[in-house]
mmCIF file of C-alpha atoms and ligand atoms in Angstrom:
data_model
loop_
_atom_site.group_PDB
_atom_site.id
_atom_site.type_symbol
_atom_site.label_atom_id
_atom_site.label_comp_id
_atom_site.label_asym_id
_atom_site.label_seq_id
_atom_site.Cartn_x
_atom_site.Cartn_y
_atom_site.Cartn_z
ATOM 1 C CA UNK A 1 139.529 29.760 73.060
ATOM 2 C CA UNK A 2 143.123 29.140 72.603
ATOM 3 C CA UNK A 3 142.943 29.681 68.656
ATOM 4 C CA UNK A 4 141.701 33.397 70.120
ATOM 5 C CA UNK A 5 144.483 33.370 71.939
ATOM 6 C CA UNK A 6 147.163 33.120 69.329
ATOM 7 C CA UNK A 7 147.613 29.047 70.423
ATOM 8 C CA UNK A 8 148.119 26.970 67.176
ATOM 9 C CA UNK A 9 146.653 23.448 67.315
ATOM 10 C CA UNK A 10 149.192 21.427 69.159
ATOM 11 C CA UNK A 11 149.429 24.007 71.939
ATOM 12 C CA UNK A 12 145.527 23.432 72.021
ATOM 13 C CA UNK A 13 145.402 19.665 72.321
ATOM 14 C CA UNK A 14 148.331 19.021 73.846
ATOM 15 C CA UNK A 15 147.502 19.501 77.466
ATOM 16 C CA UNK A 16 144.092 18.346 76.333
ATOM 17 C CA UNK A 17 145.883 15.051 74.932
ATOM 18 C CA UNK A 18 147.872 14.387 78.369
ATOM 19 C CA UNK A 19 144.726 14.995 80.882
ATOM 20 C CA UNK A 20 143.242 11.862 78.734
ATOM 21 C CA UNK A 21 145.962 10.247 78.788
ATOM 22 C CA UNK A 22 146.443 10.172 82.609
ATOM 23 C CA UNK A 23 143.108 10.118 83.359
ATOM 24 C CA UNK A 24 142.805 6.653 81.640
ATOM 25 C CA UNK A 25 145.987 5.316 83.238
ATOM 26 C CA UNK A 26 144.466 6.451 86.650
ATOM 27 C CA UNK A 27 141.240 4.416 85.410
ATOM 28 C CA UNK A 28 143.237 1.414 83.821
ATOM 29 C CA UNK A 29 144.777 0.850 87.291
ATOM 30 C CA UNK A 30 140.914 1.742 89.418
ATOM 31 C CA UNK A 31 139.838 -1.026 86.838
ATOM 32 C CA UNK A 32 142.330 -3.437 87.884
ATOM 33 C CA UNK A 33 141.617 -3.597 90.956
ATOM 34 C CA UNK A 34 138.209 -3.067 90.760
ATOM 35 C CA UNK A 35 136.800 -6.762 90.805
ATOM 36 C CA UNK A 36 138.791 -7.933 94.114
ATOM 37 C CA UNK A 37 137.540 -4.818 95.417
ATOM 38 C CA UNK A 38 133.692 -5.816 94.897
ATOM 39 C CA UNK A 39 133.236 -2.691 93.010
ATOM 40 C CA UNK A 40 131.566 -4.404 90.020
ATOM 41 C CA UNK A 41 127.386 -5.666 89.784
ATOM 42 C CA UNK A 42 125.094 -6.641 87.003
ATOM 43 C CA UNK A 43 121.972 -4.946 86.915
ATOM 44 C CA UNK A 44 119.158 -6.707 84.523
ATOM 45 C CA UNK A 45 117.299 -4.999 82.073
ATOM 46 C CA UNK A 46 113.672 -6.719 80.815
ATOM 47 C CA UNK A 47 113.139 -8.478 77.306
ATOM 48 C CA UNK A 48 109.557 -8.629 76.457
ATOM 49 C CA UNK A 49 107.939 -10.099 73.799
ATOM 50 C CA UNK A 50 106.150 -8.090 71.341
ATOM 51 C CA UNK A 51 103.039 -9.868 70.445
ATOM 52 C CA UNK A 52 102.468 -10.818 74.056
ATOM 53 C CA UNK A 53 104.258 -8.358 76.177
ATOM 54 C CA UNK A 54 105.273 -11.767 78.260
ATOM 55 C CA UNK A 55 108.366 -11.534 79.808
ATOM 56 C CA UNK A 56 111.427 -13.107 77.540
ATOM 57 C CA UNK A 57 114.087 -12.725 79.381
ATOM 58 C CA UNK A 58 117.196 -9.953 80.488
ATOM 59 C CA UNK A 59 120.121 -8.385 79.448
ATOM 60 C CA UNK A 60 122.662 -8.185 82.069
ATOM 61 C CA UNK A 61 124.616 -5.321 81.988
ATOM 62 C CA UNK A 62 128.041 -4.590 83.630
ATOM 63 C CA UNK A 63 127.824 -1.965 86.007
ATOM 64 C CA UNK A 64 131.093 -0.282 87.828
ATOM 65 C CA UNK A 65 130.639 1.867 90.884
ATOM 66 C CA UNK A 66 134.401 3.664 91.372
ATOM 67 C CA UNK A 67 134.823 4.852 95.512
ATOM 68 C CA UNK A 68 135.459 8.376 94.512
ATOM 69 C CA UNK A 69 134.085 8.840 90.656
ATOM 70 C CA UNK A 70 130.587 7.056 91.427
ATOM 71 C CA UNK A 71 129.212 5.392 88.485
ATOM 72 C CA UNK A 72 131.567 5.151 85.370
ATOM 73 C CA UNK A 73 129.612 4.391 81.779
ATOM 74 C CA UNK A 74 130.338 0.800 80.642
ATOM 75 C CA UNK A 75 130.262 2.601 77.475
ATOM 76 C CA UNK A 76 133.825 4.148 78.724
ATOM 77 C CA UNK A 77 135.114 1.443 80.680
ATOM 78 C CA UNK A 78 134.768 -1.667 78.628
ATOM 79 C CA UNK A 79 136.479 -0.499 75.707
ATOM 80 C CA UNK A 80 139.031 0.181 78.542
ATOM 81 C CA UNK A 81 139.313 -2.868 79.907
ATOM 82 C CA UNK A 82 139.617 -4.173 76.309
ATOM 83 C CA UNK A 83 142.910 -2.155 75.682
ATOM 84 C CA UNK A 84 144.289 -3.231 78.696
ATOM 85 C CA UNK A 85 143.325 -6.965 78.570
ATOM 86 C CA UNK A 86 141.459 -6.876 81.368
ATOM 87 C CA UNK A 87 138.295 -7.747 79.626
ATOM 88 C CA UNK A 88 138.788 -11.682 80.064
ATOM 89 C CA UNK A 89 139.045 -11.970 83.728
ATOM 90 C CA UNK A 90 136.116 -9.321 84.041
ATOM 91 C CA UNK A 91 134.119 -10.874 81.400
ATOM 92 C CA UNK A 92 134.374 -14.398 83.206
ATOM 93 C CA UNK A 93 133.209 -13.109 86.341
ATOM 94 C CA UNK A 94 130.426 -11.027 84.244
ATOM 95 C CA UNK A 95 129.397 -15.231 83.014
ATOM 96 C CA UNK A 96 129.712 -16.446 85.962
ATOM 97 C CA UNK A 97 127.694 -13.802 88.026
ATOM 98 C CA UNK A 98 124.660 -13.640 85.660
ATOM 99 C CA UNK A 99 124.503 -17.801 85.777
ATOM 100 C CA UNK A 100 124.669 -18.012 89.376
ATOM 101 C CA UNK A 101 121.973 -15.047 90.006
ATOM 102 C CA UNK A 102 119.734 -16.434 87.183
ATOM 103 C CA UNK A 103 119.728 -19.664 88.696
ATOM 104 C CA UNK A 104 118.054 -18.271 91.635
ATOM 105 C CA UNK A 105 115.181 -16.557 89.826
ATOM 106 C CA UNK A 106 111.301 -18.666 90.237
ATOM 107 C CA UNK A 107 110.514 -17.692 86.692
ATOM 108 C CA UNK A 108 112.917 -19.737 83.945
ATOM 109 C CA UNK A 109 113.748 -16.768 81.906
ATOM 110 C CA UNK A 110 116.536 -16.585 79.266
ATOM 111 C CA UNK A 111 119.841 -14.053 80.849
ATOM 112 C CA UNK A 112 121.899 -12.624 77.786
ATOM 113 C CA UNK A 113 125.324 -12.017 78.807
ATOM 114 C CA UNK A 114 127.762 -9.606 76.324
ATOM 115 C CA UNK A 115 130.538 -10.894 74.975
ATOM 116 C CA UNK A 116 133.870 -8.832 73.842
ATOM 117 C CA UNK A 117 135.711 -10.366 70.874
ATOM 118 C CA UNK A 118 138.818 -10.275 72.925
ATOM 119 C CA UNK A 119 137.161 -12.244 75.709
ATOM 120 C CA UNK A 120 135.795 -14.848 72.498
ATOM 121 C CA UNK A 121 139.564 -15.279 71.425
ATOM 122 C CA UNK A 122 140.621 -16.178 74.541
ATOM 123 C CA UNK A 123 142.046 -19.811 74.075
ATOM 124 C CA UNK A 124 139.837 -21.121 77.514
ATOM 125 C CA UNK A 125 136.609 -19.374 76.678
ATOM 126 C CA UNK A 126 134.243 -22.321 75.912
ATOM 127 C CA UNK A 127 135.677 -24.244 79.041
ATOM 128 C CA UNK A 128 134.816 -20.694 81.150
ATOM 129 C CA UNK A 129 131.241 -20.835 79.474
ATOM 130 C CA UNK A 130 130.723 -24.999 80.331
ATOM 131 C CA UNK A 131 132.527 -24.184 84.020
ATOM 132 C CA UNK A 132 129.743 -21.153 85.038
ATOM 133 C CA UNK A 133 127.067 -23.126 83.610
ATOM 134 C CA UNK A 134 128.205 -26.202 85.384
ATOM 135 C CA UNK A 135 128.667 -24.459 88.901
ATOM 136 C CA UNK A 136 125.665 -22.497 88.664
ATOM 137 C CA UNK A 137 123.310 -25.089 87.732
ATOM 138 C CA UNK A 138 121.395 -23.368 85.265
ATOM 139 C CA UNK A 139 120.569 -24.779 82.196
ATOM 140 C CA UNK A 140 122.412 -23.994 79.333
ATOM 141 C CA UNK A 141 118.699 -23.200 77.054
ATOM 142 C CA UNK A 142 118.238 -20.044 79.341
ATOM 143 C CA UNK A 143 121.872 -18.506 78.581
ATOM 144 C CA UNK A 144 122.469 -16.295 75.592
ATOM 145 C CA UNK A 145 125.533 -14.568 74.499
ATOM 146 C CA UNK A 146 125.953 -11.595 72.411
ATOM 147 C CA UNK A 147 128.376 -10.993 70.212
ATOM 148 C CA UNK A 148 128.443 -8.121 67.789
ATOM 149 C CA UNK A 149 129.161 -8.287 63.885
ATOM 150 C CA UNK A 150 133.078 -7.186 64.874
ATOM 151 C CA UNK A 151 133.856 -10.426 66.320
ATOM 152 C CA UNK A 152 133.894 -11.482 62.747
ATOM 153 C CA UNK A 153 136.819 -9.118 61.732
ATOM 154 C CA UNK A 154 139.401 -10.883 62.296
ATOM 155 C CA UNK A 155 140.295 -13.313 60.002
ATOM 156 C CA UNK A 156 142.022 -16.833 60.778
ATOM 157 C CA UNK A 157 140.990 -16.380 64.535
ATOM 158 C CA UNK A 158 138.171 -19.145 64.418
ATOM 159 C CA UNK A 159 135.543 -16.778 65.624
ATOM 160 C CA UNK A 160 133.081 -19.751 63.687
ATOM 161 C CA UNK A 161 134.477 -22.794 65.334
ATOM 162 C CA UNK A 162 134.199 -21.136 68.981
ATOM 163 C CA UNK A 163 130.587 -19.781 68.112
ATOM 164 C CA UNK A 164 130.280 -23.554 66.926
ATOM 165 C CA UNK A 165 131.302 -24.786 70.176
ATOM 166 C CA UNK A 166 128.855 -22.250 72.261
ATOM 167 C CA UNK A 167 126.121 -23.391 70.160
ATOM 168 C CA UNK A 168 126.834 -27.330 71.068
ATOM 169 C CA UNK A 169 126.424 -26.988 74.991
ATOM 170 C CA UNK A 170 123.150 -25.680 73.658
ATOM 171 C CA UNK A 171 123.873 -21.699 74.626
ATOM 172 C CA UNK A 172 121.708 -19.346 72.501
ATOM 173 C CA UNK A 173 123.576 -16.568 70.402
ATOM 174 C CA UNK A 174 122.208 -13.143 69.316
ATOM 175 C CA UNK A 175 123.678 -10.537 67.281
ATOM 176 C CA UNK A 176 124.460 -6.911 69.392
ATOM 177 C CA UNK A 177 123.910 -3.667 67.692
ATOM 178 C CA UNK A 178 123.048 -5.155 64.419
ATOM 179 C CA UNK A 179 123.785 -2.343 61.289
ATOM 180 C CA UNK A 180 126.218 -0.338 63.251
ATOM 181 C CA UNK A 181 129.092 -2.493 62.415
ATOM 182 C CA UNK A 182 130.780 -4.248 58.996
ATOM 183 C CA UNK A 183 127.430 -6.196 58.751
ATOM 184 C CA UNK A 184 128.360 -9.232 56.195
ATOM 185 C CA UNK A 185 125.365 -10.959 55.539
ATOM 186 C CA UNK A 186 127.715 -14.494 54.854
ATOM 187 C CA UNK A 187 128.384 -14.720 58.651
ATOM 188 C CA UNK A 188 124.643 -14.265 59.706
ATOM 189 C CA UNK A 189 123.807 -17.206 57.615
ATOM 190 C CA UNK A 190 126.773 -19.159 58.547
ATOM 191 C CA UNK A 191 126.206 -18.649 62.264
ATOM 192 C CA UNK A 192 122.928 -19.641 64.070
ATOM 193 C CA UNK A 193 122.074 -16.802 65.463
ATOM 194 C CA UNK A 194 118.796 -17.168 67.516
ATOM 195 C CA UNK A 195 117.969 -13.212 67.728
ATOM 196 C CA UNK A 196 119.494 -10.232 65.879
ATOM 197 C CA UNK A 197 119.561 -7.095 67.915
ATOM 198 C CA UNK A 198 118.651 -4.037 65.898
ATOM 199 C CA UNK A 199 120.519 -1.065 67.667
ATOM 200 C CA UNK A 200 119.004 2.145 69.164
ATOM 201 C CA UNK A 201 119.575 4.029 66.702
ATOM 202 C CA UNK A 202 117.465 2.443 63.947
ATOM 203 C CA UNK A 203 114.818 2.925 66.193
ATOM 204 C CA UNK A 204 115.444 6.164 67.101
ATOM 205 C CA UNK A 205 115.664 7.127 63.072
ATOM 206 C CA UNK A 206 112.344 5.200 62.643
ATOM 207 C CA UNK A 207 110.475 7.160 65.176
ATOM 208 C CA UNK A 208 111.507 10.296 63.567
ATOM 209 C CA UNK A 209 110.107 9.410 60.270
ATOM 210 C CA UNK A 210 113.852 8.378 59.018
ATOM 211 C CA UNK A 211 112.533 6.307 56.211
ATOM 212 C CA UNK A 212 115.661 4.427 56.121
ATOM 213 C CA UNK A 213 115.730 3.260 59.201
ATOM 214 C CA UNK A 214 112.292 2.117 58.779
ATOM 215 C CA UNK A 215 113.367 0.625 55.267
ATOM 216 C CA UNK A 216 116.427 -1.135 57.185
ATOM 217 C CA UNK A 217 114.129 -2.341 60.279
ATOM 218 C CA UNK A 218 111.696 -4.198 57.569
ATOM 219 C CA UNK A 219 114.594 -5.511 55.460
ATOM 220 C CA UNK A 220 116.096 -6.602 58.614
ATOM 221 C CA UNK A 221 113.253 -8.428 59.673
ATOM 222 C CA UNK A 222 112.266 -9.881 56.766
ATOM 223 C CA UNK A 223 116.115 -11.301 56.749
ATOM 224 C CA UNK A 224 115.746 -12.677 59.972
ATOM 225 C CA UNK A 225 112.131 -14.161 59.667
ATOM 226 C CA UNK A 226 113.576 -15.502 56.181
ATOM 227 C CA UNK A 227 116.831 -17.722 58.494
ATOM 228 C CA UNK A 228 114.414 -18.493 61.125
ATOM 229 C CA UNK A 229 116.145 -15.536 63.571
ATOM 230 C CA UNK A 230 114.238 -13.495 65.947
ATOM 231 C CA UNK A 231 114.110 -9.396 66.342
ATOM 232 C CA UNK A 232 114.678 -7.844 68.736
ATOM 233 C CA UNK A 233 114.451 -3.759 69.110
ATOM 234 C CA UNK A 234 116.763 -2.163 71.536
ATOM 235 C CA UNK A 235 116.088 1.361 73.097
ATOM 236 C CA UNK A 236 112.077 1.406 72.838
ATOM 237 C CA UNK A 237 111.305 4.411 75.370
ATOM 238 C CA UNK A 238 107.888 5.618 74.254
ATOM 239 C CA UNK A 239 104.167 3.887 73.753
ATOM 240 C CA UNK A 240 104.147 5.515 69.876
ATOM 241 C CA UNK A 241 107.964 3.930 68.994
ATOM 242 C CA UNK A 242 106.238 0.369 70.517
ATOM 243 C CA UNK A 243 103.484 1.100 68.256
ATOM 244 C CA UNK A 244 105.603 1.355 65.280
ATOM 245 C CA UNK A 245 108.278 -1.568 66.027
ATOM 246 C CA UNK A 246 105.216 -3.661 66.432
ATOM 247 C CA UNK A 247 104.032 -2.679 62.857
ATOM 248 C CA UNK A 248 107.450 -3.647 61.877
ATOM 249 C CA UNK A 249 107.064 -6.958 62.635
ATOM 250 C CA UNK A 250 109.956 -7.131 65.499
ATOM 251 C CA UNK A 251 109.356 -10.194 67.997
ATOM 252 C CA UNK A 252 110.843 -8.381 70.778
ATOM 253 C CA UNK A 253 111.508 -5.205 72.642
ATOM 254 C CA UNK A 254 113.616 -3.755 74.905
ATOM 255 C CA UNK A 255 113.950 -0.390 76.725
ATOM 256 C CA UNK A 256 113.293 2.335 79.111
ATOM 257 C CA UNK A 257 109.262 1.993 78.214
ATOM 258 C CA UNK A 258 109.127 -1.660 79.456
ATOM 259 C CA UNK A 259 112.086 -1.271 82.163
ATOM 260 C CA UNK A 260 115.726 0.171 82.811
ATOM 261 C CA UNK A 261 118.090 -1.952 83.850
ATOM 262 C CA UNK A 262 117.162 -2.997 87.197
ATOM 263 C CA UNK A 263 119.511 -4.330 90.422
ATOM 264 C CA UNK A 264 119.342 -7.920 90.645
ATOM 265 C CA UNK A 265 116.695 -8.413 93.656
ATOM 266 C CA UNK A 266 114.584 -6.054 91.245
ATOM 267 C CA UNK A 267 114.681 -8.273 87.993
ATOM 268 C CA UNK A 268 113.693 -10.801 90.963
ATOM 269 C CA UNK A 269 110.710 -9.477 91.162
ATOM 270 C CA UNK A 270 110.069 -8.325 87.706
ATOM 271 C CA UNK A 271 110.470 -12.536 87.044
ATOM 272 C CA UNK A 272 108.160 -13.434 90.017
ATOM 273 C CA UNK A 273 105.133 -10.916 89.105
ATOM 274 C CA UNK A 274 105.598 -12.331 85.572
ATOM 275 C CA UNK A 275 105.288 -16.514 86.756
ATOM 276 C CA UNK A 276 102.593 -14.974 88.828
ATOM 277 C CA UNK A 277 100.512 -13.477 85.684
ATOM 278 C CA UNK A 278 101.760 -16.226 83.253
ATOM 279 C CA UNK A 279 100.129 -18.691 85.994
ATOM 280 C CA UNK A 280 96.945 -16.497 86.174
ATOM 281 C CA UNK A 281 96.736 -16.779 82.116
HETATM 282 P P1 C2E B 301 124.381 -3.014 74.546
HETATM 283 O O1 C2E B 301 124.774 -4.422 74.760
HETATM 284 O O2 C2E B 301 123.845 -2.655 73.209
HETATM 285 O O3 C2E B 301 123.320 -2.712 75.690
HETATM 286 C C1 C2E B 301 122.226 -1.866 75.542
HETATM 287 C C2 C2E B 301 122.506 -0.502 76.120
HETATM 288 O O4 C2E B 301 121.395 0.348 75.837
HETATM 289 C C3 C2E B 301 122.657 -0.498 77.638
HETATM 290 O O5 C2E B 301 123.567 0.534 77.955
HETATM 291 C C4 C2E B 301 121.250 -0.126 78.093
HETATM 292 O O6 C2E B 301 121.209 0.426 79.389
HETATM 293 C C5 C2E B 301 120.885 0.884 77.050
HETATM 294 N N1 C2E B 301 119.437 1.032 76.875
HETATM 295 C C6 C2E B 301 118.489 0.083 76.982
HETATM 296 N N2 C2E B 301 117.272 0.582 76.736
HETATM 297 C C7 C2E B 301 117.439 1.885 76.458
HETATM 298 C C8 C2E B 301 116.546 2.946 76.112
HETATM 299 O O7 C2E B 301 115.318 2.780 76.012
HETATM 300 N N3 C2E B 301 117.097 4.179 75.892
HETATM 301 C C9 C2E B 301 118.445 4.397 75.993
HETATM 302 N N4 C2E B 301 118.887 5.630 75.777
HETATM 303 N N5 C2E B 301 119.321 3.414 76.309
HETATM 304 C C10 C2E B 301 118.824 2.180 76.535
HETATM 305 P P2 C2E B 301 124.738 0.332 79.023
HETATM 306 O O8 C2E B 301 124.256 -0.523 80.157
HETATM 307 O O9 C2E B 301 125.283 1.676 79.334
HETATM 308 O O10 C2E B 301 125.799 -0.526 78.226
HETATM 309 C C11 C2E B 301 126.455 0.011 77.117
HETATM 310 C C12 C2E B 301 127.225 -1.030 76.363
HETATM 311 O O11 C2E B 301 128.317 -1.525 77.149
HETATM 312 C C13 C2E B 301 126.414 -2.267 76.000
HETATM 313 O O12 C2E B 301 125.607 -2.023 74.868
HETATM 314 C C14 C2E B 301 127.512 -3.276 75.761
HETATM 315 O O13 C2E B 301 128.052 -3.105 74.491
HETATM 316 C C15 C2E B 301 128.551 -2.860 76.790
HETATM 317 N N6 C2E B 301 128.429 -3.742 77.965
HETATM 318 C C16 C2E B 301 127.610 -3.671 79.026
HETATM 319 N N7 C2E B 301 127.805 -4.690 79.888
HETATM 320 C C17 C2E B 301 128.787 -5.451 79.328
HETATM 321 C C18 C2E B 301 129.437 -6.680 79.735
HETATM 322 O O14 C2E B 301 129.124 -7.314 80.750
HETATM 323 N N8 C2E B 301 130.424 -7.146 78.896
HETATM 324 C C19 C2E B 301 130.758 -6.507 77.739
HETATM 325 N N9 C2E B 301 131.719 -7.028 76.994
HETATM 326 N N10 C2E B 301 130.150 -5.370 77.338
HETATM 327 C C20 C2E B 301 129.188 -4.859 78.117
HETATM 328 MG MG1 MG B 302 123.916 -6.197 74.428
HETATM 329 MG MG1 MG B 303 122.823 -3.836 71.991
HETATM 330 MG MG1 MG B 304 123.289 -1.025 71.320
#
C-alpha cells in the first residue's frame, strides 16, 4: 500500500514500528500488574499414555485474561514478561499454583510446570521449587519441569548444577519443544531428562507425509529409548496422526484429540473419571 503510494520503507514501518512499540509498553505495564490483580489461571491440559491411553499426567499452562483485551496468547506474553523480568515473580506463582491445585486432585497424577531460562537463573530458584513443594504438600515424584534446549545457551551460568539440584528433591525434568532449538545432543546425555517433548511441528510434518519429520520422530525415539528417556508427542489432534505416533514408538501423547487445556475443576474431573476406570481395571 504505501510502496503504491510513493512511501519508501521507513515511512512504511515507521508508524508500524511505534504502534508495537506502545502497544507492548501498554502490555508490559497490564502485565505488571496483572498477578495482584488475579488476572492470571492455569488451565491443565491431559498427558496420556500411548500404549494404554491411561492418564499420565498434565501440562499446566499459563493463561492471562486482560479486563479489556480478553485472552492474550502466552505465546505473546511470556516472551514479554521475559524482556521485562517479570517472568520470575510470575513463574513462582505459576509453581506454586500448579502444586497447591495438584495436591487437591484424588488421582496422583504427575503436573508439568514450564520453566523460562530466566526464571532457572534466578539465584533463589531451587529454594522457590523446595518452598511450593513444601507448602503444598505434594510430593515432589508428581512434579515435572520443562525446560527447553535454550536454557543450555548460556555458558558459565550453571544451567547443569541447578538442573542437578531439581533432580535431588526428586522433581522430574522433560525437554520442551525438542528439535526446534540448538539441540546438542552432549546436554541430553549429561542431564537426566525423564521425557523429551517432540514439538508440534514434527508431528504436524509427519502427518503430511514429511519424511523427515518422520525420519527425526524415529531417530528421536530411538535416542531417547537408547538413555532410558520417555516420548512424548505434543499437538496430536486427529485419530490417523495417533495412529502414526503410535507406530513411531512415542510413549506419550498430548493434544486437542485427547483434550485441550482444561480449567482446573475440569482436569478435576478428567483425574477422578480416570482413578475411577483405573480402579474398574
Ligand atoms: P508448550 O510448553 O510447548 O505448550 C504446548 C502448547 O501447545 C500450548 O499452547 C498448548 O495449548 C498447545 N497445544 C497442545 N495441544 C495442541 C494441539 O493438538 N494443537 C495445537 N494447535 N496446539 C496444541 P499455549 O498454552 O498457547 O502455550 C504456548 C507456550 O507458552 C507453551 O508452549 C510454553 O512455551 C509457554 N507457556 C505456557 N505456560 C507457561 C508458563 O507457565 N511458564 C512459561 N515459562 N511458559 C509458558
Ligand atoms: Mg511445555
Ligand atoms: Mg512443548
Ligand atoms: Mg511446543
Amino acid at each position: 500500500r504505501s510502496k503504491d503510494a510513493g512511501g519508501g520503507v521507513f515511512h512504511a514501518y515507521e508508524p508500524q514500528l511505534h504502534v508495537q512499540a506502545e502497544e507492548r509498553r501498554v502490555l508490559e505495564m497490564a502485565l505488571r500488574q496483572a498477578l495482584a490483580k488475579g488476572e492470571l489461571h492455569l488451565n491443565y491440559q491431559p498427558v496420556v499414555e500411548t500404549t494404554t491411553g491411561s492418564l499420565s499426567g498434565f501440562e499446566a499452562l499459563l493463561r492471562w485474561t486482560h479486563p479489556e483485551h480478553g485472552a492474550i496468547s502466552p505465546a505473546k506474553f511470556v516472551p514479554l514478561a521475559e524482556e521485562a523480568r517479570l517472568i520470575a515473580p510470575i513463574g513462582e506463582w505459576v509453581l506454586r499454583t500448579a502444586c497447591k491445585e495438584a495436591a487437591r486432585w484424588d488421582m496422583p497424577v504427575r503436573v508439568a510446570v514450564n520453566v523460562s531460562p530466566e526464571q532457572l537463573h534466578s539465584p533463589n530458584f531451587v529454594t522457590v521449587v523446595a518452598q511450593a513443594l513444601a507448602q503444598s504438600g505434594l510430593p515432589a515424584s508428581r512434579l515435572e519441569l520443562e525446560v527447553t534446549e535454550s536454557v543450555f545457551l548460556r555458558e558459565g551460568t550453571g544451567a547443569l548444577t541447578v538442573l542437578e539440584k531439581i533432580l535431588d528433591l526428586g522433581v522430574r525434568l522433560s525437554l520442551d519443544d525438542f528439535g526446534t532449538g540448538y539441540s546438542s545432543l552432549g546436554y541430553l546425555s549429561r542431564t537426566r531428562f525423564s521425557s523429551i517433548k517432540i514439538d508440534r511441528s514434527f508431528v504436524q510434518g509427519a502427518s503430511r507425509g514429511v519424511k523427515e519429520c518422520i525420519a527425526i520422530i524415529r531417530a528421536v525415539v530411538a535416542l531417547a529409548q537408547s538413555l532410558g528417556m520417555a516420548t512424548t508427542a505434543e499437538g496430536v489432534e486427529t485419530e490417523a496422526e495417533l495412529g502414526l505416533i503410535q507406530e513411531l514408538g512415542c510413549s506419550k501423547v498430548q493434544g486437542y484429540y485427547f483434550g485441550r487445556p482444561l480449567p482446573v475443576e475440569e482436569a478435576r474431573t478428567v483425574a477422578s473419571h480416570a482413578r475411577r476406570s483405573a480402579q474398574a481395571a
